[in-house]
C-alpha cells in the first residue's frame, strides 16, 4: 500500500479494505469451526485453568483458528496491496487481540463464546490497525470508521448467534 498523508480526508476504498481484512482475520476461525466441527480443534491453552478455577482462554480458542486466521489473512493480503507476510502479521495481531479479550472475559466470569460488547470488538480491531497503521497507509478517520463498522458487524453476528443459543 502506497504512503498517504495522515490528513482528515477519508477514502471509502481504504475503509472497505480495512473492514474486509478484519473480517478475514476474525471470521476465519468461525468459518473453520463451522466447516470442520471438532476436527483439529486443539485448544491453545491446553485446557489449563488458573488459580481462579476458570479456563486460561477457553476451548473455543484453538490452534486451528489461530493458524487459519494467519494463513487466510496472508493469502488475502495481495488483494489489498499487502505482502503475504504483512497479511499474516495483521491476522496474528487480530488473533492476539481476540486472545486478550478471551483471557479478560474468563477473568470476569463471562462464559466461553458469550458476547461482551466492546471487549469482544476493540482489541481484535485496534491492535492490528494501530500496529500496522504505517503499512496500511490509513489515516485516523479511516481507522475509526473501520473499527466502528466492524464492531457493529461483529456485535450483530454475536447477537444473532447468542439468540439462537437461547432458543
PDB file of C-alpha atoms in Angstrom:
ATOM      1  CA  UNK A   1       0.000   0.000   0.000  1.00  0.00           C
ATOM      2  CA  UNK A   2       1.463   3.321  -1.008  1.00  0.00           C
ATOM      3  CA  UNK A   3       2.039   6.026   1.584  1.00  0.00           C
ATOM      4  CA  UNK A   4      -0.681   8.636   2.003  1.00  0.00           C
ATOM      5  CA  UNK A   5      -0.590  11.725   4.189  1.00  0.00           C
ATOM      6  CA  UNK A   6      -2.345  11.412   7.519  1.00  0.00           C
ATOM      7  CA  UNK A   7      -4.918  14.142   6.766  1.00  0.00           C
ATOM      8  CA  UNK A   8      -8.615  14.121   7.625  1.00  0.00           C
ATOM      9  CA  UNK A   9      -9.700  13.111   4.089  1.00  0.00           C
ATOM     10  CA  UNK A  10     -11.316   9.714   4.197  1.00  0.00           C
ATOM     11  CA  UNK A  11     -11.146   7.174   1.384  1.00  0.00           C
ATOM     12  CA  UNK A  12     -14.102   4.776   1.202  1.00  0.00           C
ATOM     13  CA  UNK A  13     -11.938   2.198  -0.602  1.00  0.00           C
ATOM     14  CA  UNK A  14      -9.427   2.175   2.272  1.00  0.00           C
ATOM     15  CA  UNK A  15     -12.181   1.794   4.875  1.00  0.00           C
ATOM     16  CA  UNK A  16     -13.740  -1.108   2.956  1.00  0.00           C
ATOM     17  CA  UNK A  17     -10.350  -2.827   2.603  1.00  0.00           C
ATOM     18  CA  UNK A  18      -9.688  -2.494   6.340  1.00  0.00           C
ATOM     19  CA  UNK A  19     -13.108  -3.930   7.187  1.00  0.00           C
ATOM     20  CA  UNK A  20     -12.566  -6.847   4.789  1.00  0.00           C
ATOM     21  CA  UNK A  21      -9.132  -7.591   6.302  1.00  0.00           C
ATOM     22  CA  UNK A  22     -10.720  -7.591   9.762  1.00  0.00           C
ATOM     23  CA  UNK A  23     -13.492  -9.907   8.556  1.00  0.00           C
ATOM     24  CA  UNK A  24     -10.964 -12.333   7.049  1.00  0.00           C
ATOM     25  CA  UNK A  25      -8.777 -12.316  10.173  1.00  0.00           C
ATOM     26  CA  UNK A  26     -11.622 -12.637  12.681  1.00  0.00           C
ATOM     27  CA  UNK A  27     -14.066 -14.649  10.602  1.00  0.00           C
ATOM     28  CA  UNK A  28     -11.738 -17.446   9.515  1.00  0.00           C
ATOM     29  CA  UNK A  29     -11.735 -19.242  12.906  1.00  0.00           C
ATOM     30  CA  UNK A  30     -15.550 -19.146  12.969  1.00  0.00           C
ATOM     31  CA  UNK A  31     -15.790 -20.446   9.412  1.00  0.00           C
ATOM     32  CA  UNK A  32     -13.303 -23.241  10.099  1.00  0.00           C
ATOM     33  CA  UNK A  33     -15.253 -24.242  13.204  1.00  0.00           C
ATOM     34  CA  UNK A  34     -18.479 -24.457  11.182  1.00  0.00           C
ATOM     35  CA  UNK A  35     -16.836 -26.389   8.335  1.00  0.00           C
ATOM     36  CA  UNK A  36     -14.608 -28.739  10.339  1.00  0.00           C
ATOM     37  CA  UNK A  37     -16.508 -29.192  13.609  1.00  0.00           C
ATOM     38  CA  UNK A  38     -14.218 -30.741  16.206  1.00  0.00           C
ATOM     39  CA  UNK A  39     -11.563 -31.834  13.689  1.00  0.00           C
ATOM     40  CA  UNK A  40      -8.198 -30.271  14.639  1.00  0.00           C
ATOM     41  CA  UNK A  41      -9.760 -28.082  17.333  1.00  0.00           C
ATOM     42  CA  UNK A  42      -6.927 -28.374  19.859  1.00  0.00           C
ATOM     43  CA  UNK A  43      -7.363 -25.626  22.486  1.00  0.00           C
ATOM     44  CA  UNK A  44      -4.489 -23.120  22.563  1.00  0.00           C
ATOM     45  CA  UNK A  45      -4.466 -23.175  26.359  1.00  0.00           C
ATOM     46  CA  UNK A  46      -4.349 -26.990  26.567  1.00  0.00           C
ATOM     47  CA  UNK A  47      -7.485 -26.788  28.778  1.00  0.00           C
ATOM     48  CA  UNK A  48      -5.438 -25.166  31.558  1.00  0.00           C
ATOM     49  CA  UNK A  49      -7.189 -23.401  34.408  1.00  0.00           C
ATOM     50  CA  UNK A  50      -5.751 -20.616  36.506  1.00  0.00           C
ATOM     51  CA  UNK A  51      -5.873 -20.278  40.286  1.00  0.00           C
ATOM     52  CA  UNK A  52      -9.344 -18.717  39.988  1.00  0.00           C
ATOM     53  CA  UNK A  53     -10.556 -22.080  38.627  1.00  0.00           C
ATOM     54  CA  UNK A  54     -11.520 -20.567  35.293  1.00  0.00           C
ATOM     55  CA  UNK A  55     -10.004 -21.528  31.941  1.00  0.00           C
ATOM     56  CA  UNK A  56      -6.985 -19.560  30.753  1.00  0.00           C
ATOM     57  CA  UNK A  57      -8.700 -18.852  27.397  1.00  0.00           C
ATOM     58  CA  UNK A  58     -11.388 -21.493  26.915  1.00  0.00           C
ATOM     59  CA  UNK A  59     -11.973 -24.312  24.427  1.00  0.00           C
ATOM     60  CA  UNK A  60     -13.113 -22.008  21.590  1.00  0.00           C
ATOM     61  CA  UNK A  61      -9.605 -20.577  21.135  1.00  0.00           C
ATOM     62  CA  UNK A  62      -7.859 -23.216  19.049  1.00  0.00           C
ATOM     63  CA  UNK A  63      -4.612 -23.829  17.234  1.00  0.00           C
ATOM     64  CA  UNK A  64      -6.719 -24.327  14.081  1.00  0.00           C
ATOM     65  CA  UNK A  65      -8.361 -20.908  14.470  1.00  0.00           C
ATOM     66  CA  UNK A  66      -5.078 -19.096  15.114  1.00  0.00           C
ATOM     67  CA  UNK A  67      -3.170 -20.700  12.252  1.00  0.00           C
ATOM     68  CA  UNK A  68      -6.184 -20.499   9.934  1.00  0.00           C
ATOM     69  CA  UNK A  69      -6.550 -16.773  10.566  1.00  0.00           C
ATOM     70  CA  UNK A  70      -2.879 -16.071   9.944  1.00  0.00           C
ATOM     71  CA  UNK A  71      -2.846 -18.145   6.733  1.00  0.00           C
ATOM     72  CA  UNK A  72      -6.136 -16.774   5.369  1.00  0.00           C
ATOM     73  CA  UNK A  73      -5.103 -13.184   6.005  1.00  0.00           C
ATOM     74  CA  UNK A  74      -1.698 -13.825   4.413  1.00  0.00           C
ATOM     75  CA  UNK A  75      -3.409 -15.291   1.336  1.00  0.00           C
ATOM     76  CA  UNK A  76      -5.881 -12.394   1.122  1.00  0.00           C
ATOM     77  CA  UNK A  77      -3.254  -9.686   1.644  1.00  0.00           C
ATOM     78  CA  UNK A  78      -2.246  -9.268  -2.031  1.00  0.00           C
ATOM     79  CA  UNK A  79      -5.870  -8.388  -2.841  1.00  0.00           C
ATOM     80  CA  UNK A  80      -5.351  -5.299  -0.661  1.00  0.00           C
ATOM     81  CA  UNK A  81      -1.887  -4.368  -1.902  1.00  0.00           C
ATOM     82  CA  UNK A  82      -0.074  -6.002   1.001  1.00  0.00           C
ATOM     83  CA  UNK A  83       2.630  -8.633   1.010  1.00  0.00           C
ATOM     84  CA  UNK A  84       1.594 -12.050   2.388  1.00  0.00           C
ATOM     85  CA  UNK A  85       3.903 -11.543   5.374  1.00  0.00           C
ATOM     86  CA  UNK A  86       2.131  -8.268   6.183  1.00  0.00           C
ATOM     87  CA  UNK A  87      -1.225 -10.017   5.907  1.00  0.00           C
ATOM     88  CA  UNK A  88      -0.045 -12.784   8.210  1.00  0.00           C
ATOM     89  CA  UNK A  89       1.131 -10.185  10.725  1.00  0.00           C
ATOM     90  CA  UNK A  90      -2.286  -8.496  10.528  1.00  0.00           C
ATOM     91  CA  UNK A  91      -4.009 -11.825  11.211  1.00  0.00           C
ATOM     92  CA  UNK A  92      -1.672 -12.600  14.101  1.00  0.00           C
ATOM     93  CA  UNK A  93      -2.287  -9.193  15.692  1.00  0.00           C
ATOM     94  CA  UNK A  94      -6.064  -9.592  15.315  1.00  0.00           C
ATOM     95  CA  UNK A  95      -5.868 -13.007  16.980  1.00  0.00           C
ATOM     96  CA  UNK A  96      -3.684 -11.669  19.797  1.00  0.00           C
ATOM     97  CA  UNK A  97      -6.354  -9.028  20.432  1.00  0.00           C
ATOM     98  CA  UNK A  98      -9.015 -11.748  20.405  1.00  0.00           C
ATOM     99  CA  UNK A  99      -6.992 -13.857  22.853  1.00  0.00           C
ATOM    100  CA  UNK A 100      -6.608 -10.851  25.153  1.00  0.00           C
ATOM    101  CA  UNK A 101     -10.397 -10.408  25.072  1.00  0.00           C
ATOM    102  CA  UNK A 102     -10.951 -14.080  25.902  1.00  0.00           C
ATOM    103  CA  UNK A 103      -8.441 -14.012  28.746  1.00  0.00           C
ATOM    104  CA  UNK A 104     -10.139 -10.922  30.204  1.00  0.00           C
ATOM    105  CA  UNK A 105     -13.634 -12.378  29.767  1.00  0.00           C
ATOM    106  CA  UNK A 106     -12.621 -15.581  31.593  1.00  0.00           C
ATOM    107  CA  UNK A 107     -11.276 -13.498  34.494  1.00  0.00           C
ATOM    108  CA  UNK A 108     -14.598 -11.618  34.616  1.00  0.00           C
ATOM    109  CA  UNK A 109     -16.528 -14.915  34.671  1.00  0.00           C
ATOM    110  CA  UNK A 110     -18.035 -14.495  31.184  1.00  0.00           C
ATOM    111  CA  UNK A 111     -18.604 -17.918  29.621  1.00  0.00           C
ATOM    112  CA  UNK A 112     -16.772 -19.094  26.506  1.00  0.00           C
ATOM    113  CA  UNK A 113     -18.283 -17.780  23.258  1.00  0.00           C
ATOM    114  CA  UNK A 114     -20.605 -15.390  25.120  1.00  0.00           C
ATOM    115  CA  UNK A 115     -20.759 -11.817  23.908  1.00  0.00           C
ATOM    116  CA  UNK A 116     -19.202  -8.888  25.775  1.00  0.00           C
ATOM    117  CA  UNK A 117     -19.828  -5.748  23.708  1.00  0.00           C
ATOM    118  CA  UNK A 118     -16.724  -3.608  23.116  1.00  0.00           C
ATOM    119  CA  UNK A 119     -14.479  -6.092  24.913  1.00  0.00           C
ATOM    120  CA  UNK A 120     -15.072  -8.516  22.038  1.00  0.00           C
ATOM    121  CA  UNK A 121     -14.519  -5.967  19.279  1.00  0.00           C
ATOM    122  CA  UNK A 122     -11.945  -3.383  20.351  1.00  0.00           C
ATOM    123  CA  UNK A 123      -8.793  -5.447  20.993  1.00  0.00           C
ATOM    124  CA  UNK A 124      -9.160  -7.560  17.835  1.00  0.00           C
ATOM    125  CA  UNK A 125      -9.657  -4.459  15.690  1.00  0.00           C
ATOM    126  CA  UNK A 126      -7.484  -1.838  17.319  1.00  0.00           C
ATOM    127  CA  UNK A 127      -4.369  -3.970  17.799  1.00  0.00           C
ATOM    128  CA  UNK A 128      -3.796  -4.799  14.112  1.00  0.00           C
ATOM    129  CA  UNK A 129      -4.895  -1.378  12.889  1.00  0.00           C
ATOM    130  CA  UNK A 130      -2.752   0.614  15.331  1.00  0.00           C
ATOM    131  CA  UNK A 131       0.373  -1.514  14.995  1.00  0.00           C
ATOM    132  CA  UNK A 132       0.135  -1.692  11.208  1.00  0.00           C
ATOM    133  CA  UNK A 133      -1.104   1.859  10.595  1.00  0.00           C
ATOM    134  CA  UNK A 134       2.099   2.918   8.752  1.00  0.00           C
ATOM    135  CA  UNK A 135       1.991  -0.151   6.479  1.00  0.00           C
ATOM    136  CA  UNK A 136      -1.741   0.107   5.810  1.00  0.00           C
ATOM    137  CA  UNK A 137      -1.498   3.790   4.861  1.00  0.00           C
ATOM    138  CA  UNK A 138      -4.689   4.800   6.637  1.00  0.00           C
ATOM    139  CA  UNK A 139      -5.467   7.970   8.485  1.00  0.00           C
ATOM    140  CA  UNK A 140      -7.145   8.155  11.889  1.00  0.00           C
ATOM    141  CA  UNK A 141     -10.598   8.858  10.422  1.00  0.00           C
ATOM    142  CA  UNK A 142     -10.433   5.756   8.236  1.00  0.00           C
ATOM    143  CA  UNK A 143      -9.287   3.658  11.177  1.00  0.00           C
ATOM    144  CA  UNK A 144     -12.098   4.949  13.388  1.00  0.00           C
ATOM    145  CA  UNK A 145     -14.783   4.249  10.786  1.00  0.00           C
ATOM    146  CA  UNK A 146     -13.366   0.747  10.127  1.00  0.00           C
ATOM    147  CA  UNK A 147     -13.375  -0.019  13.869  1.00  0.00           C
ATOM    148  CA  UNK A 148     -16.948   1.228  14.263  1.00  0.00           C
ATOM    149  CA  UNK A 149     -18.340  -0.597  11.226  1.00  0.00           C
ATOM    150  CA  UNK A 150     -16.535  -3.861  12.047  1.00  0.00           C
ATOM    151  CA  UNK A 151     -17.654  -3.540  15.675  1.00  0.00           C
ATOM    152  CA  UNK A 152     -21.277  -3.247  14.568  1.00  0.00           C
ATOM    153  CA  UNK A 153     -20.921  -6.221  12.196  1.00  0.00           C
ATOM    154  CA  UNK A 154     -19.321  -8.319  14.938  1.00  0.00           C
ATOM    155  CA  UNK A 155     -21.895  -7.272  17.536  1.00  0.00           C
ATOM    156  CA  UNK A 156     -24.771  -8.135  15.168  1.00  0.00           C
ATOM    157  CA  UNK A 157     -23.229 -11.543  14.434  1.00  0.00           C
ATOM    158  CA  UNK A 158     -22.766 -12.217  18.175  1.00  0.00           C
ATOM    159  CA  UNK A 159     -26.343 -11.160  18.896  1.00  0.00           C
ATOM    160  CA  UNK A 160     -27.660 -13.445  16.137  1.00  0.00           C
ATOM    161  CA  UNK A 161     -25.504 -16.367  17.339  1.00  0.00           C
ATOM    162  CA  UNK A 162     -26.416 -15.900  21.015  1.00  0.00           C
ATOM    163  CA  UNK A 163     -30.116 -15.535  20.168  1.00  0.00           C
ATOM    164  CA  UNK A 164     -30.001 -18.965  18.533  1.00  0.00           C
ATOM    165  CA  UNK A 165     -28.415 -20.439  21.673  1.00  0.00           C
ATOM    166  CA  UNK A 166     -31.243 -19.067  23.861  1.00  0.00           C
ATOM    167  CA  UNK A 167     -33.961 -20.726  21.795  1.00  0.00           C
TER     168      UNK A 167
END
